[in-house]
Amino acid sequence: MIVYTKNDFLESPDFPFYIALYAHPPDWNNPHMHEFIECVYVAGGTGEHLYKGNTYPISRGDFFVIEPNTMHGYRVLGGSPLRVYNILFLPSLLESELRQLARVTPFINFFYVEPFLREPSGFQYHLKLSANEGVETEFLLDRIAGEYRRKALGYRLLIKSLLMDLFVSLSRCYEKHSTPSSFSSRNEQTVMLRVCDFIRKHYAQPIMMEQIYQMCGMSASTFTTKFKQVVGKTFIEFRNEVRIGVSRELLRNTDDKIIHIAREVGFEDVSQFNKVFKQLTGTTPGQYRAISSPGVLKSVKGSGRTR
């Protein structure tokens, strides 16, 4: 199986982006993985999408998100090519913009929750656009692709702006067409463990607890009580432990500035990061870095790592 790295496609470290319209020929099949996010819009033809060992039919109007390091591929069916737009990028391309969109529940459902919940049991795993929505989406994609191809003055700024237009438009479509993504069909303990998995995967996003308990199909009070019963700590305590666990690894193994690490793990306020870090480890981030060395786990008060 092919594994694509960011260097294979993305333009540069300061602009990790790529877009292209592909026409895959009949009988084409290419299972692969990649280090970046991939957004796919099917502009024509029919085929199957192979995702984590499962197969789903795809055709014109389908739009879906593929997370990094996930095995997937396409099988073209019929006698016509499968025409797909591939939009590839790293989250760092739209760091501040994605933080703003993460406060919009339909975007969270479409961009983060839906790929996480994707299962073969009849779950609506992609967004199916209407004819008019498809025309509007292709118009935006063609503009983005044109800017990327010509690389005229200011093209990077314009591409970012157009991507935001695209994501807002798709979030509205998802809200209109889809039933809310939910863990509610599972038992309560399984729901809470799945929430923990979701937070481990998306710890850096400013996802609000309100969005989480709605995702679970629960009231705020029910979710708070059940989460504490199953996990043994509050939602905020659990998320902070995950974030601090990741930050400890970054402090040990990188030279990144503390303020950058704080933002990378989800703290917009570095003073709040310092406070939580000391509460969980007994040291400040600077002190922790000073007493730690690559590959050696130092003993500190209250390990914040969660696995």
Short mmCIF file of C-alpha atoms in Angstrom, two decimals:
data_model
loop_
_atom_site.label_atom_id
_atom_site.label_comp_id
_atom_site.label_asym_id
_atom_site.label_seq_id
_atom_site.Cartn_x
_atom_site.Cartn_y
_atom_site.Cartn_z
CA MET A 1 0.00 0.00 0.00
CA ILE A 2 1.24 3.48 -0.88
CA VAL A 3 1.83 6.02 1.92
CA TYR A 4 1.89 9.63 0.74
CA THR A 5 3.81 12.20 2.78
CA LYS A 6 3.18 15.93 2.90
CA ASN A 7 6.25 16.43 0.71
CA ASP A 8 4.65 14.39 -2.08
CA PHE A 9 1.83 16.89 -2.66
CA LEU A 10 1.68 19.94 -0.41
CA GLU A 11 3.20 23.16 -1.73
CA SER A 12 5.47 24.12 1.17
CA PRO A 13 5.74 24.08 5.00
CA ASP A 14 4.32 27.62 5.17
CA PHE A 15 1.49 26.81 2.74
CA PRO A 16 0.63 23.10 3.19
CA PHE A 17 -2.05 22.88 0.50
CA TYR A 18 -2.86 21.16 -2.79
CA ILE A 19 -5.90 20.86 -5.02
CA ALA A 20 -6.51 19.04 -8.29
CA LEU A 21 -9.33 17.57 -10.37
CA TYR A 22 -8.62 13.94 -11.28
CA ALA A 23 -10.34 11.71 -13.85
CA HIS A 24 -9.68 8.15 -12.71
CA PRO A 25 -10.12 5.62 -15.56
CA PRO A 26 -12.45 2.60 -15.43
CA ASP A 27 -11.22 -0.27 -13.23
CA TRP A 28 -8.75 2.08 -11.50
CA ASN A 29 -7.94 1.09 -7.90
CA ASN A 30 -5.40 2.73 -5.61
CA PRO A 31 -5.53 1.99 -1.86
CA HIS A 32 -3.29 4.36 0.09
CA MET A 33 -2.71 6.42 3.23
CA HIS A 34 -1.50 10.00 3.68
CA GLU A 35 -0.23 12.38 6.36
CA PHE A 36 -2.68 15.17 5.57
CA ILE A 37 -6.42 15.84 5.55
CA GLU A 38 -8.14 15.04 2.27
CA CYS A 39 -11.50 16.49 1.25
CA VAL A 40 -13.13 14.79 -1.73
CA TYR A 41 -15.90 15.97 -4.02
CA VAL A 42 -17.21 13.57 -6.67
CA ALA A 43 -17.93 15.61 -9.80
CA GLY A 44 -18.88 12.74 -12.11
CA GLY A 45 -18.94 9.00 -12.67
CA THR A 46 -19.63 6.20 -10.21
CA GLY A 47 -17.47 4.02 -8.06
CA GLU A 48 -16.77 2.66 -4.62
CA HIS A 49 -14.86 4.21 -1.78
CA LEU A 50 -12.78 1.78 0.25
CA TYR A 51 -12.46 3.07 3.80
CA LYS A 52 -10.93 1.14 6.72
CA GLY A 53 -11.78 -2.19 5.11
CA ASN A 54 -15.38 -1.25 4.24
CA THR A 55 -16.82 -0.31 0.86
CA TYR A 56 -19.28 2.50 0.13
CA PRO A 57 -20.89 3.54 -3.19
CA ILE A 58 -20.02 7.03 -4.43
CA SER A 59 -21.34 9.15 -7.28
CA ARG A 60 -21.76 12.74 -8.38
CA GLY A 61 -22.57 15.11 -5.51
CA ASP A 62 -20.79 13.20 -2.74
CA PHE A 63 -18.48 15.18 -0.48
CA PHE A 64 -16.51 13.60 2.37
CA VAL A 65 -13.49 14.13 4.59
CA ILE A 66 -10.63 11.64 5.02
CA GLU A 67 -8.57 11.99 8.17
CA PRO A 68 -4.77 11.59 8.13
CA ASN A 69 -3.22 8.12 8.43
CA THR A 70 -6.40 6.34 7.34
CA MET A 71 -6.32 3.59 4.71
CA HIS A 72 -8.70 4.32 1.87
CA GLY A 73 -8.98 4.20 -1.91
CA TYR A 74 -11.35 4.22 -4.88
CA ARG A 75 -12.61 1.61 -7.31
CA VAL A 76 -14.06 3.01 -10.54
CA LEU A 77 -17.24 1.32 -11.80
CA GLY A 78 -18.90 1.53 -15.21
CA GLY A 79 -17.38 2.72 -18.44
CA SER A 80 -16.87 6.39 -17.51
CA PRO A 81 -14.02 7.97 -15.52
CA LEU A 82 -14.58 8.87 -11.88
CA ARG A 83 -14.00 12.63 -11.68
CA VAL A 84 -13.00 13.81 -8.20
CA TYR A 85 -11.69 17.03 -6.73
CA ASN A 86 -9.01 16.34 -4.12
CA ILE A 87 -8.31 19.11 -1.60
CA LEU A 88 -5.27 18.26 0.54
CA PHE A 89 -3.99 20.29 3.49
CA LEU A 90 -2.63 20.26 7.01
CA PRO A 91 -4.68 21.82 9.84
CA SER A 92 -1.92 24.41 10.32
CA LEU A 93 -2.99 26.00 7.01
CA LEU A 94 -6.21 27.26 8.65
CA GLU A 95 -5.29 27.13 12.33
CA SER A 96 -7.12 30.26 13.47
CA GLU A 97 -9.97 29.79 10.99
CA LEU A 98 -10.64 26.20 12.09
CA ARG A 99 -10.71 27.36 15.70
CA GLN A 100 -13.47 29.79 14.81
CA LEU A 101 -15.41 27.18 12.83
CA ALA A 102 -15.06 24.70 15.69
CA ARG A 103 -17.59 26.83 17.56
CA VAL A 104 -20.17 26.09 14.87
CA THR A 105 -21.85 22.76 15.68
CA PRO A 106 -22.79 21.77 12.08
CA PHE A 107 -19.13 22.19 11.07
CA ILE A 108 -18.00 20.08 14.02
CA ASN A 109 -20.50 17.38 13.01
CA PHE A 110 -19.41 17.43 9.37
CA PHE A 111 -15.65 17.87 9.70
CA TYR A 112 -14.78 16.03 12.95
CA VAL A 113 -17.66 13.94 14.30
CA GLU A 114 -18.90 12.32 11.10
CA PRO A 115 -15.50 10.86 10.06
CA PHE A 116 -14.98 9.65 13.64
CA LEU A 117 -18.34 7.86 13.75
CA ARG A 118 -18.11 6.46 10.23
CA GLU A 119 -19.27 2.83 10.36
CA PRO A 120 -20.72 0.27 7.92
CA SER A 121 -24.01 -0.06 9.82
CA GLY A 122 -26.09 2.23 7.62
CA PHE A 123 -24.45 5.39 8.95
CA GLN A 124 -24.63 8.33 6.54
CA TYR A 125 -20.92 8.57 6.02
CA HIS A 126 -20.83 11.45 3.57
CA LEU A 127 -22.70 14.55 2.50
CA LYS A 128 -24.83 14.17 -0.62
CA LEU A 129 -25.29 17.55 -2.30
CA SER A 130 -28.31 18.46 -4.37
CA ALA A 131 -27.87 19.49 -8.00
CA ASN A 132 -27.88 23.20 -7.16
CA GLU A 133 -25.56 22.71 -4.17
CA GLY A 134 -23.22 20.70 -6.38
CA VAL A 135 -23.06 23.50 -8.95
CA GLU A 136 -22.21 26.06 -6.25
CA THR A 137 -19.58 23.73 -4.75
CA GLU A 138 -17.93 23.07 -8.11
CA PHE A 139 -17.84 26.81 -8.77
CA LEU A 140 -15.93 27.36 -5.52
CA LEU A 141 -13.62 24.42 -6.17
CA ASP A 142 -12.86 25.64 -9.69
CA ARG A 143 -11.99 29.08 -8.31
CA ILE A 144 -9.70 27.57 -5.69
CA ALA A 145 -8.05 25.29 -8.26
CA GLY A 146 -7.60 28.21 -10.66
CA GLU A 147 -5.94 30.37 -8.01
CA TYR A 148 -3.66 27.49 -7.02
CA ARG A 149 -2.70 26.82 -10.63
CA ARG A 150 -2.00 30.46 -11.61
CA LYS A 151 -0.39 31.50 -8.31
CA ALA A 152 -1.03 35.19 -8.97
CA LEU A 153 -0.42 37.93 -6.42
CA GLY A 154 -2.23 37.16 -3.14
CA TYR A 155 -3.33 33.66 -4.20
CA ARG A 156 -2.63 32.13 -0.79
CA LEU A 157 -4.84 34.62 1.03
CA LEU A 158 -7.60 34.19 -1.51
CA ILE A 159 -7.42 30.38 -1.33
CA LYS A 160 -7.79 30.49 2.46
CA SER A 161 -10.79 32.80 2.12
CA LEU A 162 -12.41 30.56 -0.50
CA LEU A 163 -11.80 27.48 1.64
CA MET A 164 -13.66 29.14 4.48
CA ASP A 165 -16.54 29.92 2.08
CA LEU A 166 -16.53 26.27 1.05
CA PHE A 167 -16.54 24.89 4.61
CA VAL A 168 -19.30 27.25 5.77
CA SER A 169 -21.41 26.35 2.72
CA LEU A 170 -20.89 22.61 3.29
CA SER A 171 -21.71 22.95 6.99
CA ARG A 172 -25.02 24.55 6.07
CA CYS A 173 -25.74 21.76 3.61
CA TYR A 174 -24.86 19.14 6.23
CA GLU A 175 -27.17 20.78 8.77
CA LYS A 176 -30.01 20.80 6.25
CA HIS A 177 -29.65 17.25 4.92
CA SER A 178 -28.30 15.13 7.73
CA THR A 179 -29.66 13.84 10.99
CA PRO A 180 -27.41 14.81 13.91
CA SER A 181 -24.40 12.56 14.36
CA SER A 182 -24.85 10.81 17.68
CA PHE A 183 -23.43 8.17 19.98
CA SER A 184 -26.87 7.74 21.54
CA SER A 185 -27.56 4.28 20.08
CA ARG A 186 -24.86 2.78 22.33
CA ASN A 187 -25.01 2.05 26.07
CA GLU A 188 -23.90 4.80 28.43
CA GLN A 189 -20.50 3.37 29.33
CA THR A 190 -19.66 2.83 25.66
CA VAL A 191 -20.81 6.38 24.88
CA MET A 192 -18.47 7.86 27.47
CA LEU A 193 -15.53 5.74 26.34
CA ARG A 194 -16.17 6.85 22.76
CA VAL A 195 -16.23 10.46 23.92
CA CYS A 196 -12.81 9.87 25.52
CA ASP A 197 -11.51 8.47 22.24
CA PHE A 198 -12.92 11.48 20.40
CA ILE A 199 -11.21 13.91 22.79
CA ARG A 200 -7.89 12.07 22.49
CA LYS A 201 -8.14 12.54 18.74
CA HIS A 202 -9.33 16.16 18.76
CA TYR A 203 -7.91 17.47 22.05
CA ALA A 204 -6.58 20.68 20.47
CA GLN A 205 -9.92 21.84 19.05
CA PRO A 206 -12.00 24.33 21.06
CA ILE A 207 -14.98 21.99 21.03
CA MET A 208 -17.46 23.02 23.70
CA MET A 209 -19.01 20.59 26.16
CA GLU A 210 -22.42 21.67 24.87
CA GLN A 211 -21.50 20.23 21.47
CA ILE A 212 -20.34 16.99 23.11
CA TYR A 213 -23.46 16.33 25.15
CA GLN A 214 -25.67 17.18 22.17
CA MET A 215 -23.62 14.71 20.15
CA CYS A 216 -24.38 12.11 22.83
CA GLY A 217 -28.09 12.90 22.79
CA MET A 218 -28.04 13.89 26.48
CA SER A 219 -28.81 16.90 28.63
CA ALA A 220 -25.91 18.79 30.21
CA SER A 221 -26.63 17.43 33.69
CA THR A 222 -27.00 13.82 32.51
CA PHE A 223 -23.79 13.95 30.48
CA THR A 224 -21.82 15.56 33.34
CA THR A 225 -23.00 12.92 35.82
CA LYS A 226 -22.50 9.92 33.53
CA PHE A 227 -19.07 11.05 32.35
CA LYS A 228 -17.83 11.47 35.92
CA GLN A 229 -19.25 8.05 36.90
CA VAL A 230 -17.59 6.21 34.02
CA VAL A 231 -14.29 8.11 33.67
CA GLY A 232 -13.75 9.16 37.28
CA LYS A 233 -13.19 12.82 36.46
CA THR A 234 -14.98 15.69 34.75
CA PHE A 235 -14.92 16.29 31.02
CA ILE A 236 -12.66 19.34 31.47
CA GLU A 237 -10.29 17.45 33.78
CA PHE A 238 -9.99 14.62 31.28
CA ARG A 239 -9.37 16.93 28.33
CA ASN A 240 -6.77 18.91 30.29
CA GLU A 241 -4.92 15.70 31.17
CA VAL A 242 -4.82 14.69 27.52
CA ARG A 243 -3.58 18.13 26.48
CA ILE A 244 -0.91 18.27 29.17
CA GLY A 245 0.21 14.73 28.32
CA VAL A 246 0.82 15.78 24.71
CA SER A 247 2.52 19.02 25.79
CA ARG A 248 4.98 17.06 27.96
CA GLU A 249 6.03 15.04 24.93
CA LEU A 250 6.49 18.24 22.91
CA LEU A 251 8.53 19.85 25.70
CA ARG A 252 10.80 16.81 25.89
CA ASN A 253 11.23 16.19 22.21
CA THR A 254 11.07 19.58 20.45
CA ASP A 255 12.57 23.05 20.75
CA ASP A 256 9.23 24.76 20.15
CA LYS A 257 8.50 27.81 22.24
CA ILE A 258 6.18 27.23 25.18
CA ILE A 259 3.60 29.66 23.83
CA HIS A 260 3.48 27.68 20.56
CA ILE A 261 3.13 24.38 22.41
CA ALA A 262 0.29 25.82 24.49
CA ARG A 263 -1.60 26.74 21.33
CA GLU A 264 -0.80 23.46 19.63
CA VAL A 265 -2.45 21.46 22.41
CA GLY A 266 -5.51 23.72 22.62
CA PHE A 267 -4.74 26.49 25.14
CA GLU A 268 -5.22 29.96 23.68
CA ASP A 269 -4.03 31.58 26.93
CA VAL A 270 -0.44 30.62 27.84
CA SER A 271 -0.96 31.66 31.48
CA GLN A 272 -3.85 29.19 31.74
CA PHE A 273 -1.63 26.53 30.16
CA ASN A 274 1.10 27.23 32.74
CA LYS A 275 -1.43 27.02 35.58
CA VAL A 276 -2.96 23.72 34.45
CA PHE A 277 0.45 22.24 33.65
CA LYS A 278 1.71 22.97 37.18
CA GLN A 279 -1.47 21.61 38.75
CA LEU A 280 -1.03 18.29 36.95
CA THR A 281 2.77 17.87 37.03
CA GLY A 282 3.99 19.91 39.99
CA THR A 283 6.33 21.94 37.78
CA THR A 284 6.04 24.76 35.28
CA PRO A 285 6.54 23.95 31.58
CA GLY A 286 9.94 25.64 31.66
CA GLN A 287 11.05 23.65 34.71
CA TYR A 288 9.78 20.43 33.17
CA ARG A 289 11.77 21.03 29.99
CA ALA A 290 14.89 21.81 32.02
CA ILE A 291 14.79 18.53 33.96
CA SER A 292 13.78 16.36 31.01
CA SER A 293 15.87 14.96 28.20
CA PRO A 294 14.89 13.23 24.92
CA GLY A 295 13.97 9.61 25.38
CA VAL A 296 14.07 9.75 29.19
CA LEU A 297 10.86 9.99 31.20
CA LYS A 298 11.51 11.94 34.36
CA SER A 299 9.47 11.30 37.46
CA VAL A 300 7.22 14.26 38.13
CA LYS A 301 4.26 14.70 40.36
CA GLY A 302 0.94 13.48 38.96
CA SER A 303 1.56 12.14 35.48
CA GLY A 304 -0.75 13.90 33.06
CA ARG A 305 -0.45 11.30 30.32
CA THR A 306 -3.59 9.51 29.25
CA ARG A 307 -3.42 6.50 27.00
#
